[in-house]
mmCIF file of C-alpha atoms in Angstrom:
data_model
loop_
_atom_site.group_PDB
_atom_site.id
_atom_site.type_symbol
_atom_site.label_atom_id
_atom_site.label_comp_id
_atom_site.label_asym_id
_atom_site.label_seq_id
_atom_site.Cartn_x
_atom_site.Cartn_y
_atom_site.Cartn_z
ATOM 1 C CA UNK L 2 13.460 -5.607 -63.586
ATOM 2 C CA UNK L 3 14.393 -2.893 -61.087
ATOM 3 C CA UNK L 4 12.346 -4.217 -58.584
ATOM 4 C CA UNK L 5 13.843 -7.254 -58.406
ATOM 5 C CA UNK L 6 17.477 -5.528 -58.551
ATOM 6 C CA UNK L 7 16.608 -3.181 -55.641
ATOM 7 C CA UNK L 8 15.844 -6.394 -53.782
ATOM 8 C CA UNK L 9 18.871 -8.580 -54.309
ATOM 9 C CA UNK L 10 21.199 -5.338 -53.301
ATOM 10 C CA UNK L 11 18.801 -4.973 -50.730
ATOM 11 C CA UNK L 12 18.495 -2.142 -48.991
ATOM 12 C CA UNK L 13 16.388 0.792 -47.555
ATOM 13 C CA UNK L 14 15.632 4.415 -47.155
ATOM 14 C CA UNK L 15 18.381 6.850 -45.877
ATOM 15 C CA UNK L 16 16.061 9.395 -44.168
ATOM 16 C CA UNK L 17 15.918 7.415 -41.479
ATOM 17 C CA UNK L 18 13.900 8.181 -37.747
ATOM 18 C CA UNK L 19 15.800 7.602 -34.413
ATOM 19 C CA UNK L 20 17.110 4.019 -33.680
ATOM 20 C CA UNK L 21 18.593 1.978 -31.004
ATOM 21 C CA UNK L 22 21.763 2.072 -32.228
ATOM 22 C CA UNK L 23 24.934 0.169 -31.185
ATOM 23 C CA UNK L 24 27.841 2.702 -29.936
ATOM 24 C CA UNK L 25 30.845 3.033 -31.688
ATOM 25 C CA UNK L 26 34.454 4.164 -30.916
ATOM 26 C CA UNK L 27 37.570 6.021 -32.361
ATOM 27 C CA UNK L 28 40.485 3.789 -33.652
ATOM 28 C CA UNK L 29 43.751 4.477 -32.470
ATOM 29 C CA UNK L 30 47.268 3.727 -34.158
ATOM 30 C CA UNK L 31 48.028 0.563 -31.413
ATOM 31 C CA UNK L 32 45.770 -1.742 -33.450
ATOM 32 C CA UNK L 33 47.184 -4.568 -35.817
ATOM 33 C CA UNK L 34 45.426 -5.678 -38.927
ATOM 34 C CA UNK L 35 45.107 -9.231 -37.076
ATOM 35 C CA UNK L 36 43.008 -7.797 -34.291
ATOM 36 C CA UNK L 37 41.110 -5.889 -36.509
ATOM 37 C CA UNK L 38 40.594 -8.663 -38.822
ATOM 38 C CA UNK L 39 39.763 -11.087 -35.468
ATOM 39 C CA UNK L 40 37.523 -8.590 -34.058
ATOM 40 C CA UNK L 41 35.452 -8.129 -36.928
ATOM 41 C CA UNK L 42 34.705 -12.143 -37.451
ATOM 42 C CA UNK L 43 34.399 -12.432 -33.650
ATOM 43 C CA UNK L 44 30.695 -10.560 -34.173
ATOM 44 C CA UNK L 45 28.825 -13.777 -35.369
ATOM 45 C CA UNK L 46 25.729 -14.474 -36.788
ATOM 46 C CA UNK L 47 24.219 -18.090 -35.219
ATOM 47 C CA UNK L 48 21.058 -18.433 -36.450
ATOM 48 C CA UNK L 49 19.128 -20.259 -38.727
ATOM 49 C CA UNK L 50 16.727 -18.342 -40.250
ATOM 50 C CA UNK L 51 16.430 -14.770 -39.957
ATOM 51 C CA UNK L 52 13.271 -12.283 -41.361
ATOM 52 C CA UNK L 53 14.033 -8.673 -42.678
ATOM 53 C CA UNK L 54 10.985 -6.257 -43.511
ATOM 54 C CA UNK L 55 12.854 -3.416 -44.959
ATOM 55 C CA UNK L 56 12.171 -0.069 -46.816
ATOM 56 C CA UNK L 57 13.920 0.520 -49.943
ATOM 57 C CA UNK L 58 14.693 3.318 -52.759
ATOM 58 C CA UNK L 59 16.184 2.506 -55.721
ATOM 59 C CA UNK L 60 17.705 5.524 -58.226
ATOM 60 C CA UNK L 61 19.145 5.391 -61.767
ATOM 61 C CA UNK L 62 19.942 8.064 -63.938
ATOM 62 C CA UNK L 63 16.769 7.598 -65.780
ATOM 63 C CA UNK L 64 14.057 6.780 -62.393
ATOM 64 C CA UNK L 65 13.860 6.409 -58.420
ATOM 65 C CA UNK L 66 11.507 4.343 -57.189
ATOM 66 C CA UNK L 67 10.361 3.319 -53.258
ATOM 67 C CA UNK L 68 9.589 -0.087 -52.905
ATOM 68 C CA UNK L 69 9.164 -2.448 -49.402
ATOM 69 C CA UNK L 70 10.822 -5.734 -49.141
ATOM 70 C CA UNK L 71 10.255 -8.726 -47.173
ATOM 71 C CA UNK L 72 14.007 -11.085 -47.072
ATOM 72 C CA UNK L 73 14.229 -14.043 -45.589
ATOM 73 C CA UNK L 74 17.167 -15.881 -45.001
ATOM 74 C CA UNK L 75 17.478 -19.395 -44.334
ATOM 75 C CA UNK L 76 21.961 -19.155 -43.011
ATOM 76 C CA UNK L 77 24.040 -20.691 -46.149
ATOM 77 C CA UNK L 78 20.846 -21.575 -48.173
ATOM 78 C CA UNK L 79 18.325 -19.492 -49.519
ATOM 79 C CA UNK L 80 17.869 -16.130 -49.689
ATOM 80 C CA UNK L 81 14.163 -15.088 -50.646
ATOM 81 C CA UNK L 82 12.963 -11.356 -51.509
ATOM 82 C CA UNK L 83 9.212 -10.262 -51.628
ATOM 83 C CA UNK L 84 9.128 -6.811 -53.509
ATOM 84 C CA UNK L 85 5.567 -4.667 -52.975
ATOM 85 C CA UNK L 86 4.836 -1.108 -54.136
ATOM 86 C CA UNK L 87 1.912 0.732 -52.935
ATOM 87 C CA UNK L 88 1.478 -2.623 -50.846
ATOM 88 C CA UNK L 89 0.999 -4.447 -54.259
ATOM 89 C CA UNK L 90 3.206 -7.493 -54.760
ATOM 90 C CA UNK L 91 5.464 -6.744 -57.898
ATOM 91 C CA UNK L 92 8.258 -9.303 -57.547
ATOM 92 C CA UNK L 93 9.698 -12.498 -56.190
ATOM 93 C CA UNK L 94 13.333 -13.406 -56.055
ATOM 94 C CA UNK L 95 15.097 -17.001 -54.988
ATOM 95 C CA UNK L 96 18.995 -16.983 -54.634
ATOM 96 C CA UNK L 97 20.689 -20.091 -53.623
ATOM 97 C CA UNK L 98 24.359 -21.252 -53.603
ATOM 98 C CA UNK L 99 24.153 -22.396 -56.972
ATOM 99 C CA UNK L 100 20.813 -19.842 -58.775
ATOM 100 C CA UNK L 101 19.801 -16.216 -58.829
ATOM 101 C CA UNK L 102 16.198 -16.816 -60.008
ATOM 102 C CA UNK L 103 13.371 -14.094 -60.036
ATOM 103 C CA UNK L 104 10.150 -13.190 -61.603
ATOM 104 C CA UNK L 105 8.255 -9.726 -61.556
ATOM 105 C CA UNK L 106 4.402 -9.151 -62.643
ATOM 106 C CA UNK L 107 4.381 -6.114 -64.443
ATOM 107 C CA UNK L 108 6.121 -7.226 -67.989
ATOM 108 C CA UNK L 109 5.161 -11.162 -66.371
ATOM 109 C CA UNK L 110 8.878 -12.169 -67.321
ATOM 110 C CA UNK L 111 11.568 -13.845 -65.246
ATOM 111 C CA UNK L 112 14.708 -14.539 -65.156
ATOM 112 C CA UNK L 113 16.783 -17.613 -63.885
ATOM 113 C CA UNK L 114 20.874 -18.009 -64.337
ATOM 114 C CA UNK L 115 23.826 -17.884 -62.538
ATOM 115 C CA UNK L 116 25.525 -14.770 -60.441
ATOM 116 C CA UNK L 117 27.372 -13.318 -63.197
ATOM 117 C CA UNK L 118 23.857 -11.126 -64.133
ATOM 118 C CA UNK L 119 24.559 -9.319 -60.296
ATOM 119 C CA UNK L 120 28.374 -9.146 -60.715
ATOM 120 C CA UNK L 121 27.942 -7.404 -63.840
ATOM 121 C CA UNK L 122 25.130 -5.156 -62.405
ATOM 122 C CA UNK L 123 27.568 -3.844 -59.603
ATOM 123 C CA UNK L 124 30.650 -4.266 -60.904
ATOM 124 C CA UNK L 125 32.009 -6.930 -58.577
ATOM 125 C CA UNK L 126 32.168 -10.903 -58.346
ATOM 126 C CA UNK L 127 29.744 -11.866 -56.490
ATOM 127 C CA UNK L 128 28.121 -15.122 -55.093
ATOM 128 C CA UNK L 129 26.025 -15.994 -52.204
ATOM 129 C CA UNK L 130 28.005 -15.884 -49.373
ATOM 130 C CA UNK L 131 28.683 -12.489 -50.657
ATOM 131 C CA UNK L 132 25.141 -11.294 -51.200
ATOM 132 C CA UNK L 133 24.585 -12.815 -47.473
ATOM 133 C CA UNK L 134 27.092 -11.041 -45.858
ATOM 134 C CA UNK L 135 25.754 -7.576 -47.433
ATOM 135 C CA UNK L 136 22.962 -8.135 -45.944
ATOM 136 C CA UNK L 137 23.950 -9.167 -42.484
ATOM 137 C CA UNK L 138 26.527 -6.229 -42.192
ATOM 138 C CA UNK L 139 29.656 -8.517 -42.761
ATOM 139 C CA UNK L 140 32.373 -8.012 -45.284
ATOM 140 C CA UNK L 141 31.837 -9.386 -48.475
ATOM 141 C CA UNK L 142 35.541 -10.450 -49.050
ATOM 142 C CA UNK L 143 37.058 -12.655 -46.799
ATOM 143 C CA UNK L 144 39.487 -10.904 -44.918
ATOM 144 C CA UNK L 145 41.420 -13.894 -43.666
ATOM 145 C CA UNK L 146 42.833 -14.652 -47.127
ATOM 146 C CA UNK L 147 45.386 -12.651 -48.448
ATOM 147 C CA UNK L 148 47.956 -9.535 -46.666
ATOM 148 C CA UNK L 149 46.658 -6.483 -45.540
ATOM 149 C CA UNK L 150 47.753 -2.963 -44.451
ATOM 150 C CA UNK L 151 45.900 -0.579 -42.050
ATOM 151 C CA UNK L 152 45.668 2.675 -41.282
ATOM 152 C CA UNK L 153 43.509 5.429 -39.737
ATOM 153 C CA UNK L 154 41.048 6.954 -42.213
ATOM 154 C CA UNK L 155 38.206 9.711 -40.143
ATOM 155 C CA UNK L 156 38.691 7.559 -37.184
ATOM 156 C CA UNK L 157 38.312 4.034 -38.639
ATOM 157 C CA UNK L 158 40.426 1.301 -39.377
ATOM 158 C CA UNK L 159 40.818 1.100 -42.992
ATOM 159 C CA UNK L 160 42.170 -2.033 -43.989
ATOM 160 C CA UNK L 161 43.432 -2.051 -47.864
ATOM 161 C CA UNK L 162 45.059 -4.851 -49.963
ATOM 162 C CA UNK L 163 48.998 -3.630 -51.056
ATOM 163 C CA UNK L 164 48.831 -4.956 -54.554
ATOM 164 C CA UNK L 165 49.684 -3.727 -58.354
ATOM 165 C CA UNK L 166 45.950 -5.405 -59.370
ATOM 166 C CA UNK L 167 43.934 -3.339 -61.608
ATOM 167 C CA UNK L 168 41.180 -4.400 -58.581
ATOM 168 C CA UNK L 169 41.230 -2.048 -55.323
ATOM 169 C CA UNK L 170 39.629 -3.074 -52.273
ATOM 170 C CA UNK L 171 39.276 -0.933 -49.150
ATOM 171 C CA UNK L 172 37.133 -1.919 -45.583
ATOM 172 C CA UNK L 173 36.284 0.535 -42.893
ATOM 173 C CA UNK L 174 36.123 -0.361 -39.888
ATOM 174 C CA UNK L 175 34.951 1.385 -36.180
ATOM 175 C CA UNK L 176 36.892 -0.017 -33.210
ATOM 176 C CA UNK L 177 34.160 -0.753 -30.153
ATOM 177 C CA UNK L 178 32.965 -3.695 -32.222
ATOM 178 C CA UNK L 179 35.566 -3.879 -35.338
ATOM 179 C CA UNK L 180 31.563 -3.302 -37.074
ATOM 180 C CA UNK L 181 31.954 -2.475 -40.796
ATOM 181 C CA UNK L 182 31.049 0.789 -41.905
ATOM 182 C CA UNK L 183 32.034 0.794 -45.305
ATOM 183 C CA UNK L 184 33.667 -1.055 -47.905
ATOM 184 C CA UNK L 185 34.844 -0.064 -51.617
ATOM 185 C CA UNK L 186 35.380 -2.087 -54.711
ATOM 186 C CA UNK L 187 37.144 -0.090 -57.759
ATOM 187 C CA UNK L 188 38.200 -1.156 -61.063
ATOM 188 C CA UNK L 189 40.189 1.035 -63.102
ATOM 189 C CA UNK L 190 40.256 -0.676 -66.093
ATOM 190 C CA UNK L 191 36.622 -1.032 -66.357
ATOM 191 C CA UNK L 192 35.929 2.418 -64.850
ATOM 192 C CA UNK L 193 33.741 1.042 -62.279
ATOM 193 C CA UNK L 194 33.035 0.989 -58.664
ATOM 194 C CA UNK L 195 30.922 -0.281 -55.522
ATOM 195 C CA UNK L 196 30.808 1.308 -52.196
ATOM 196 C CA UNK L 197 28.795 0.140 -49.730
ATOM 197 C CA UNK L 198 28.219 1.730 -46.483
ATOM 198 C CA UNK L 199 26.395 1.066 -42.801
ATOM 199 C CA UNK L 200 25.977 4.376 -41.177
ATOM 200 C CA UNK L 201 24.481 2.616 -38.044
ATOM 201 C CA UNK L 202 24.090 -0.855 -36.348
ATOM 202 C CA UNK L 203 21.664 -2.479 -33.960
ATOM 203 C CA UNK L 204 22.024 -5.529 -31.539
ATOM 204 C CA UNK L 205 19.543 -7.788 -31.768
ATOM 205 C CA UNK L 206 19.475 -11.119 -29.886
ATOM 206 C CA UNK L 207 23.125 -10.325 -29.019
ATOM 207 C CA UNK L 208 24.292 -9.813 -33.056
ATOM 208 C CA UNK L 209 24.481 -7.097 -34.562
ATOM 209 C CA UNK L 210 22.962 -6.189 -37.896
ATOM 210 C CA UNK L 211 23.019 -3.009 -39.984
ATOM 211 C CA UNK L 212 20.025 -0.405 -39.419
ATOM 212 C CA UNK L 213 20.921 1.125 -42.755
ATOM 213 C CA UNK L 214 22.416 -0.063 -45.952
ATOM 214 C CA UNK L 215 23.532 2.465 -48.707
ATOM 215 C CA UNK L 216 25.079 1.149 -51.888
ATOM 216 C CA UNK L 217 26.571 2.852 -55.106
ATOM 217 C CA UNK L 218 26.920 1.241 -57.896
ATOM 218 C CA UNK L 219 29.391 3.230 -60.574
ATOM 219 C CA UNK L 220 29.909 2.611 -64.392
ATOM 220 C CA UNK L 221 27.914 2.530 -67.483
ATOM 221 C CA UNK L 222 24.674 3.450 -65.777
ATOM 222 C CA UNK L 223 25.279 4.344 -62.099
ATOM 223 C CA UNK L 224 23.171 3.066 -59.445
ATOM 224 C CA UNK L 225 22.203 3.604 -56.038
ATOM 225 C CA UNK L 226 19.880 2.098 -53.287
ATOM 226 C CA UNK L 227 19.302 2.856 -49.989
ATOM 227 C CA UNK L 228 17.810 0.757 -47.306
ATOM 228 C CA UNK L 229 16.229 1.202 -44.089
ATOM 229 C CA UNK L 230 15.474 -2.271 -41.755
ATOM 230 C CA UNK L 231 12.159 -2.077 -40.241
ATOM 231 C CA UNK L 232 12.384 -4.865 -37.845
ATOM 232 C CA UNK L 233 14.249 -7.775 -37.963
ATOM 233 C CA UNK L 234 13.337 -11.468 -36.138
ATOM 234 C CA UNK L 235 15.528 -14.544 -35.525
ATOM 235 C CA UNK L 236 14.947 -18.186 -35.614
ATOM 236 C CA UNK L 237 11.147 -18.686 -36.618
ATOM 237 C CA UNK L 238 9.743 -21.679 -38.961
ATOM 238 C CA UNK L 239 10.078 -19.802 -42.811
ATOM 239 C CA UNK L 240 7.991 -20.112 -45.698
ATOM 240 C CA UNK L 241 10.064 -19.712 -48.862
ATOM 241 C CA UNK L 242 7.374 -20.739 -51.773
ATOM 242 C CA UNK L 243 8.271 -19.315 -55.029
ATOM 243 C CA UNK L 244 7.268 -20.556 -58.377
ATOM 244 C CA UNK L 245 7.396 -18.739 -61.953
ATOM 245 C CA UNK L 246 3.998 -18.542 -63.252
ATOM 246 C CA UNK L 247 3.732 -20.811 -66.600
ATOM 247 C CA UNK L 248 3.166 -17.941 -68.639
ATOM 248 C CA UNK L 249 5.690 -15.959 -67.867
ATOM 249 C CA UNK L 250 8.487 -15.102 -70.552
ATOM 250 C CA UNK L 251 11.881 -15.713 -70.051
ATOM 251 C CA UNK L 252 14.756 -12.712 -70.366
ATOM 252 C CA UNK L 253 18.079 -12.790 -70.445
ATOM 253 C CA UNK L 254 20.991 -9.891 -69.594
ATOM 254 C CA UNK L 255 23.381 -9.021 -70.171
#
């Protein structure tokens, strides 16, 4: 089961070696929340498919575990997750619009439903635009919806939501690129919270994409994974087979 979470948060080891990495700037007080906003969405991702090999470790309060990851996206469609350990295949995952799906060979069970198992799991809503844009570096709200108020947090634009919700929201941004470098999700109530962070980016084919993903996960059981791309390719013909072996038992969560 962890296998296949560490996969759908995607994301890979912090230690990481030296990388061509995109440079960034200090933001300054002469910035509006619309040019930040603009700036951000202005960094597009037009492709079709797009391959990730990634290292990953996941961490719990009762295990850690280093796994590798193949991802492959097909834009707005599918995203499909290869887990390995020791170079052993442990785990398949298929998320669509509409399924999160995925089966793992240890315990040979699966699991197929809707995206309210992974918005528990973090403590967020979550559905696939969402999960695509973590992985692509984006953020996972959409920022043209709704009022905003900036400021300048350690030198990046931190764009909050002014609201009396029991649901705070918070996006960091650095202002060469307007490139997210973090992003918080907090819920009083619940006494739970997701940060995500990108320490560093890399342009590939003229978009940029995270080197790094770090996530925390806080509430009953807190959670972290941290993710490391190992190289990255646009635009080549996919494979995206995945089927649940027949004897396989089904799970549910909750």
């Amino acid at each position: 089961m962890k296998y296949l979470l560490s996969a759908i948060l995607l994301f890979f080891l912090i230690g990481c070696k030296s990388k061509q990495s995109v440079a960034t700037a200090a933001a300054n007080d002469n910035t509006e929340v619309s040019k930040i906003i603009n700036g951000h969405y202005a960094n597009e991702h037009d492709f079709k498919t797009l391959s990730i090999r990634a290292n990953a470790k996941y961490v719990d309060d009762k295990q850690s575990q280093s796994i590798n990851a193949e991802i492959r996206i097909k834009k707005d469609e599918i995203i499909w997750i290869n887990i390995k350990v020791l170079g052993f295949p442990v785990a398949k995952a298929l998320i669509t619009p509409t399924k999160v799906s995925y089966y793992e060979k240890i315990n040979s069970t699966y699991f197929e439903g809707d995206f309210s198992m992974l918005s528990n799991w973090l403590g967020t809503d979550l559905d696939f635009s969402k999960v695509q844009n973590l992985f692509l570096g984006k953020a996972i709200d959409d920022l043209t919806k709704g009022k905003w108020v900036s400021e300048i947090n350690e030198k990046l634009y931190k764009l909050s939501k002014p609201s009396d919700s029991d649901i705070s929201k918070e996006f960091y941004f650095e202002a060469a690129n307007y490139l997210l470098k973090k992003e918080t999700i907090s819920q009083a109530s619940q006494s739970r919270a997701l940060e995500i962070q990108y320490p560093s980016h890399k342009s590939v084919e003229k978009m940029f994409l995270p080197n790094e993903i770090n996530i925390k996960a806080l509430q009953k059981n807190n959670v972290s994974i941290d993710i490391e791309y190992k190289s990255t390719t646009f635009n080549e013909n996919l494979s995206y087979s995945y089927s649940i072996p027949n004897d396989y038992k089904a799970i549910e969560i909750d």
